[in-house]
Tab-separated table of C-alpha atoms (C1' of nucleotides) in Angstrom:
chain	number	residue	atom	x	y	z
T	438	MET	CA	72.419	21.744	-21.754
T	439	LYS	CA	69.460	20.277	-19.920
T	440	ILE	CA	68.707	21.570	-16.432
T	441	ALA	CA	65.964	20.188	-14.225
T	442	THR	CA	64.349	20.766	-10.873
T	443	PHE	CA	62.711	17.957	-8.947
T	444	ASN	CA	61.154	17.962	-5.490
T	445	VAL	CA	61.764	14.302	-4.635
T	446	ASN	CA	59.911	14.318	-1.297
T	447	GLY	CA	62.434	12.092	0.478
T	448	ILE	CA	65.589	11.236	-1.447
T	449	ASN	CA	66.204	7.875	0.195
T	450	GLY	CA	62.588	6.784	0.044
T	451	ARG	CA	62.548	7.591	-3.689
T	452	LEU	CA	66.075	6.697	-4.663
T	453	GLY	CA	65.011	4.069	-7.190
T	454	LEU	CA	62.624	6.508	-8.791
T	455	LEU	CA	65.275	9.230	-8.887
T	456	LEU	CA	67.918	6.958	-10.441
T	457	ASP	CA	65.466	5.679	-13.056
T	458	TRP	CA	64.490	9.225	-13.929
T	459	LEU	CA	68.137	10.358	-14.188
T	460	ALA	CA	68.927	7.468	-16.524
T	461	GLU	CA	65.930	8.237	-18.684
T	462	ALA	CA	65.951	12.042	-18.705
T	463	GLN	CA	69.748	12.447	-18.734
T	464	PRO	CA	69.755	15.982	-17.328
T	465	ASP	CA	73.127	17.751	-17.184
T	466	ALA	CA	72.274	19.542	-13.954
T	467	VAL	CA	69.547	18.895	-11.406
T	468	CYS	CA	68.179	20.823	-8.444
T	469	LEU	CA	66.632	18.555	-5.819
T	470	GLN	CA	64.380	19.611	-2.954
T	471	GLU	CA	62.872	17.974	0.102
T	472	LEU	CA	65.692	15.509	0.636
T	473	LYS	CA	64.313	14.803	4.123
T	474	ALA	CA	67.719	13.458	5.049
T	475	PRO	CA	70.630	14.704	7.147
T	476	ASP	CA	73.959	15.343	5.406
T	477	GLU	CA	75.400	11.968	6.366
T	478	LYS	CA	72.495	10.114	4.789
T	479	PHE	CA	72.742	11.761	1.388
T	480	PRO	CA	73.257	8.932	-1.169
T	481	ALA	CA	76.324	10.515	-2.788
T	482	ALA	CA	77.998	7.224	-3.712
T	483	LEU	CA	74.998	5.898	-5.637
T	484	LEU	CA	74.582	9.169	-7.494
T	485	GLU	CA	78.288	9.139	-8.326
T	486	LYS	CA	77.826	5.642	-9.711
T	487	ALA	CA	75.004	7.007	-11.850
T	488	GLY	CA	77.403	9.591	-13.238
T	489	TYR	CA	76.527	12.616	-11.125
T	490	GLY	CA	78.652	14.777	-8.908
T	491	ALA	CA	76.640	16.342	-6.096
T	492	VAL	CA	76.620	19.006	-3.439
T	493	TRP	CA	73.960	19.071	-0.769
T	494	HIS	CA	72.582	20.880	2.242
T	495	GLY	CA	70.667	18.314	4.254
T	496	GLN	CA	68.471	18.306	7.322
T	497	LYS	CA	66.898	15.577	9.392
T	498	SER	CA	63.190	14.942	8.704
T	499	TRP	CA	62.437	18.022	6.630
T	500	ASN	CA	63.690	20.266	3.872
T	501	GLY	CA	67.111	19.630	2.359
T	502	VAL	CA	68.373	20.672	-1.095
T	503	ALA	CA	71.026	19.402	-3.490
T	504	ILE	CA	72.565	20.152	-6.874
T	505	LEU	CA	73.707	17.369	-9.211
T	506	ALA	CA	75.938	17.714	-12.270
T	507	ARG	CA	76.462	15.000	-14.840
T	508	GLY	CA	80.128	14.207	-15.241
T	509	SER	CA	81.402	16.985	-13.016
T	510	GLU	CA	81.511	18.233	-9.452
T	511	PRO	CA	79.431	21.330	-8.711
T	512	VAL	CA	81.424	23.980	-6.836
T	513	VAL	CA	79.413	25.278	-3.879
T	514	THR	CA	79.171	29.045	-3.620
T	515	ARG	CA	76.793	29.135	-0.671
T	516	ARG	CA	74.620	27.100	1.666
T	517	GLY	CA	71.691	29.145	2.918
T	518	LEU	CA	70.657	32.600	1.749
T	519	PRO	CA	72.689	35.590	2.881
T	520	GLY	CA	71.023	37.840	5.424
T	521	SER	CA	69.466	35.011	7.428
T	522	PRO	CA	72.118	33.561	9.749
T	523	ASP	CA	69.442	32.461	12.227
T	524	ASP	CA	67.561	30.408	9.632
T	525	ASP	CA	68.131	26.773	10.615
T	526	GLN	CA	66.097	25.297	7.745
T	527	SER	CA	68.076	23.886	4.818
T	528	ARG	CA	66.347	25.514	1.881
T	529	TYR	CA	69.013	27.012	-0.349
T	530	ILE	CA	72.203	25.830	-1.960
T	531	GLU	CA	74.094	27.447	-4.790
T	532	ALA	CA	76.877	26.127	-6.969
T	533	ALA	CA	78.837	26.816	-10.116
T	534	VAL	CA	78.207	24.231	-12.816
T	535	ARG	CA	79.828	24.517	-16.253
T	536	GLY	CA	80.209	28.265	-16.203
T	537	MET	CA	76.855	29.164	-14.751
T	538	LEU	CA	75.602	29.742	-11.249
T	539	ILE	CA	72.741	27.526	-10.128
T	540	GLY	CA	70.676	28.452	-7.090
T	541	CYS	CA	68.519	25.585	-5.837
T	542	LEU	CA	65.737	26.621	-3.503
T	543	TYR	CA	62.912	25.148	-1.497
T	544	LEU	CA	60.695	28.025	-0.479
T	545	PRO	CA	58.656	27.629	2.715
T	546	ASN	CA	55.105	26.329	2.249
T	547	GLY	CA	53.749	28.997	4.593
T	548	ASN	CA	50.471	27.381	5.677
T	549	PRO	CA	48.484	28.115	7.681
T	550	ALA	CA	48.090	31.716	6.615
T	551	PRO	CA	48.047	34.053	8.352
T	552	GLY	CA	50.445	32.946	11.074
T	553	PRO	CA	54.124	32.588	11.954
T	554	LYS	CA	54.780	30.129	9.142
T	555	PHE	CA	53.341	32.544	6.622
T	556	ASP	CA	55.440	35.363	8.088
T	557	TYR	CA	58.507	33.151	7.709
T	558	LYS	CA	57.622	32.540	4.070
T	559	LEU	CA	57.319	36.274	3.399
T	560	ARG	CA	60.651	36.974	5.123
T	561	TRP	CA	62.288	34.180	3.139
T	562	LEU	CA	60.921	35.641	-0.081
T	563	GLU	CA	62.343	39.079	0.770
T	564	ASN	CA	65.763	37.546	1.440
T	565	LEU	CA	65.562	35.684	-1.848
T	566	LEU	CA	64.713	38.901	-3.684
T	567	LEU	CA	67.715	40.671	-2.159
T	568	HIS	CA	70.052	37.857	-3.157
T	569	ALA	CA	68.525	37.527	-6.621
T	570	GLN	CA	69.130	41.238	-7.154
T	571	ASP	CA	72.778	40.767	-6.181
T	572	LEU	CA	73.129	37.917	-8.669
T	573	LEU	CA	71.768	40.120	-11.450
T	574	ALA	CA	74.034	42.984	-10.416
T	575	ALA	CA	77.014	40.635	-10.616
T	576	GLY	CA	76.075	39.937	-14.220
T	577	VAL	CA	76.796	36.207	-14.070
T	578	PRO	CA	74.782	33.636	-16.047
T	579	ALA	CA	72.483	32.369	-13.327
T	580	ILE	CA	69.450	30.208	-12.811
T	581	LEU	CA	67.215	30.088	-9.760
T	582	ALA	CA	65.354	26.803	-9.759
T	583	GLY	CA	63.283	24.892	-7.305
T	584	ASP	CA	60.031	24.466	-5.456
T	585	TYR	CA	58.821	28.040	-4.970
T	586	ASN	CA	55.548	27.025	-3.322
T	587	VAL	CA	53.947	29.839	-5.308
T	588	MET	CA	51.434	29.686	-8.138
T	589	PRO	CA	52.255	32.907	-10.010
T	590	THR	CA	48.854	33.391	-11.710
T	591	GLU	CA	45.387	31.881	-12.017
T	592	LEU	CA	46.595	29.942	-15.036
T	593	ASP	CA	48.808	27.971	-12.673
T	594	VAL	CA	46.003	26.544	-10.520
T	595	TYR	CA	43.316	24.033	-11.453
T	596	ALA	CA	40.750	25.805	-9.249
T	597	PRO	CA	41.957	29.312	-8.366
T	598	GLU	CA	38.940	30.217	-6.222
T	599	ARG	CA	39.638	27.308	-3.876
T	600	TRP	CA	43.232	28.399	-3.338
T	601	ARG	CA	42.572	32.100	-2.814
T	602	ASP	CA	43.460	32.103	0.886
T	603	ASP	CA	46.142	29.442	0.738
T	604	ALA	CA	49.748	30.430	1.518
T	605	LEU	CA	50.766	29.234	-1.955
T	606	PHE	CA	48.425	31.639	-3.713
T	607	ARG	CA	47.807	34.617	-1.453
T	608	PRO	CA	48.264	38.043	-3.046
T	609	GLU	CA	51.358	38.791	-0.945
T	610	VAL	CA	53.313	35.804	-2.254
T	611	ARG	CA	52.173	36.258	-5.825
T	612	ALA	CA	53.212	39.901	-5.637
T	613	ALA	CA	56.626	38.927	-4.273
T	614	TYR	CA	57.112	36.404	-7.075
T	615	ALA	CA	56.103	39.046	-9.615
T	616	ARG	CA	58.635	41.474	-8.124
T	617	LEU	CA	61.296	38.783	-8.415
T	618	VAL	CA	60.548	38.196	-12.095
T	619	ASP	CA	60.400	41.963	-12.663
T	620	GLN	CA	64.003	42.259	-11.499
T	621	GLY	CA	64.870	40.790	-14.883
T	622	TRP	CA	64.398	37.053	-14.476
T	623	THR	CA	62.631	34.906	-17.060
T	624	ASP	CA	60.176	32.258	-15.921
T	625	ALA	CA	61.336	29.663	-18.452
T	626	VAL	CA	58.179	27.570	-18.724
T	627	ARG	CA	55.911	30.617	-19.074
T	628	GLN	CA	58.263	32.165	-21.609
T	629	LEU	CA	57.805	29.209	-23.972
T	630	HIS	CA	54.177	28.447	-23.101
T	631	PRO	CA	52.467	31.718	-22.177
T	632	GLU	CA	48.883	30.450	-22.412
T	633	GLU	CA	49.091	26.777	-21.559
T	634	ARG	CA	47.910	25.116	-18.374
T	635	ILE	CA	51.008	23.390	-17.051
T	636	TYR	CA	51.223	21.772	-13.642
T	637	THR	CA	54.189	20.427	-11.735
T	638	PHE	CA	52.536	19.241	-8.506
T	639	TRP	CA	49.464	17.201	-7.681
T	640	LYS	CA	48.334	16.304	-4.185
T	641	TYR	CA	48.314	12.652	-3.234
T	642	TRP	CA	44.694	13.028	-2.223
T	643	ARG	CA	41.534	12.413	-4.165
T	644	ASN	CA	43.198	11.175	-7.344
T	645	ALA	CA	44.444	14.678	-8.037
T	646	PHE	CA	46.968	13.484	-10.624
T	647	GLU	CA	44.462	11.360	-12.519
T	648	ARG	CA	42.070	14.339	-12.586
T	649	ASP	CA	44.944	16.694	-13.475
T	650	ALA	CA	43.948	18.844	-10.511
T	651	GLY	CA	47.397	20.346	-10.238
T	652	LEU	CA	49.468	23.392	-9.458
T	653	ARG	CA	52.482	24.962	-11.118
T	654	ILE	CA	54.823	25.704	-8.239
T	655	ASP	CA	58.220	24.444	-9.462
T	656	HIS	CA	59.960	27.120	-11.490
T	657	LEU	CA	63.210	27.815	-13.295
T	658	LEU	CA	64.136	31.493	-13.519
T	659	LEU	CA	66.843	32.547	-15.971
T	660	SER	CA	69.117	35.561	-15.788
T	661	PRO	CA	69.140	37.903	-18.822
T	662	SER	CA	72.267	36.359	-20.337
T	663	LEU	CA	70.787	32.844	-20.232
T	664	ALA	CA	67.218	33.617	-21.297
T	665	PRO	CA	67.979	34.000	-25.041
T	666	HIS	CA	69.417	30.478	-25.069
T	667	LEU	CA	66.231	28.793	-23.879
T	668	THR	CA	65.023	26.366	-26.560
T	669	ALA	CA	62.714	23.877	-24.859
T	670	CYS	CA	61.094	22.898	-21.596
T	671	GLY	CA	58.840	20.216	-20.227
T	672	VAL	CA	57.321	18.451	-17.268
T	673	ASP	CA	58.155	14.769	-16.808
T	674	ARG	CA	54.851	13.207	-15.816
T	675	THR	CA	55.908	9.588	-16.167
T	676	ALA	CA	57.762	9.539	-12.856
T	677	ARG	CA	54.792	11.227	-11.147
T	678	ALA	CA	52.471	8.570	-12.561
T	679	ARG	CA	54.387	5.723	-10.935
T	680	ASP	CA	53.398	4.091	-7.677
T	681	HIS	CA	55.044	5.647	-4.631
T	682	SER	CA	56.094	8.693	-6.635
T	683	SER	CA	56.851	12.138	-5.301
T	684	ASP	CA	53.886	14.526	-5.346
T	685	HIS	CA	55.939	16.717	-7.710
T	686	ALA	CA	57.019	16.050	-11.276
T	687	ALA	CA	60.458	17.012	-12.562
T	688	VAL	CA	60.557	20.185	-14.661
T	689	TRP	CA	63.341	20.664	-17.216
T	690	ILE	CA	64.654	23.225	-19.647
T	691	GLU	CA	67.100	23.068	-22.521
T	692	LEU	CA	69.678	25.779	-23.253
T	693	ASP	CA	71.236	25.816	-26.719
T	694	ASP	CA	74.639	27.453	-26.480
T	695	PRO	CA	77.430	24.979	-27.217
T	696	ILE	CA	79.448	26.568	-24.396
T	697	TRP	CA	77.085	24.889	-21.939
T	698	ARG	CA	76.866	21.445	-23.547
I	713	DA	C1'	36.350	19.166	6.938
I	714	DT	C1'	38.176	15.837	4.169
I	715	DG	C1'	42.217	12.946	2.080
I	716	DT	C1'	47.708	10.741	1.474
I	717	DC	C1'	52.264	10.391	2.012
I	718	DG	C1'	57.427	10.279	4.339
I	719	DT	C1'	59.645	10.906	8.461
I	720	DT	C1'	60.583	10.433	13.481
I	721	DC	C1'	60.408	8.140	17.783
I	722	DG	C1'	60.890	3.840	19.422
I	723	DA	C1'	58.932	-0.592	19.041
I	724	DG	C1'	52.908	0.230	17.379
I	725	DG	C1'	50.990	3.829	15.740
I	726	DA	C1'	50.540	8.746	16.557
I	727	DA	C1'	52.322	13.426	15.473
I	728	DC	C1'	53.970	16.524	12.130
I	729	DG	C1'	54.626	18.879	7.800
I	730	DA	C1'	53.210	19.190	3.290
DNA sequence: ATGTCGTTCGAGGAACGA
């Protein structure tokens, strides 16, 4: 079973790109972030035509997350993280897909730091950690995938010294990410490629992609029951290389158990 | 400090978030 995460940076503005990528990559399940579209403008019919059932949690202008499943309808288990009823930003959706629970998240950027946006990011992280702990306690096969807006280590940044004070790399957020992983989650890409420089995002500015001046901020975390089934992973750079692409590439993993095919 | 996008509002291009 192939599961991917892709920050599309505007689902309607990049619909052609998304459909091309789906046809080419053929993922079984996909987490999408930054839809930048309200619920009523989610292109469900076109995705259905492409063979994907979908659930979504939209928002006008900003944020917005969705989960796609090839040949089936994801069953929503929650929209928004528990413990944050006053959070009006659409950044989390969770659904059951083929016997596993998929949490799709778009963590706050948090810049400028320090400041209220950074505080919001830290609060959001703490809520995520609480929920992630509950998922592990429930013992279900689960995956938490999305745009974390966190580079976990120096290996995940093309120029660590320049990002030291950025909200995506500050010690507080790296520590929170490390605590999340320490709960028992497996960072899939790092598990298979512990030493390799792998990026998933490149700014639009200054030919960052061409220079490979990137960041690894899109992650797929696997619960203990899923981690042993991880067989492969990758970053799809071809879509990022196209004109008018998202600033993120899609990241995918492959799980081997026939139960999940 | 800079640069580049998508989106909104509202009718051209600025503001905002990333």
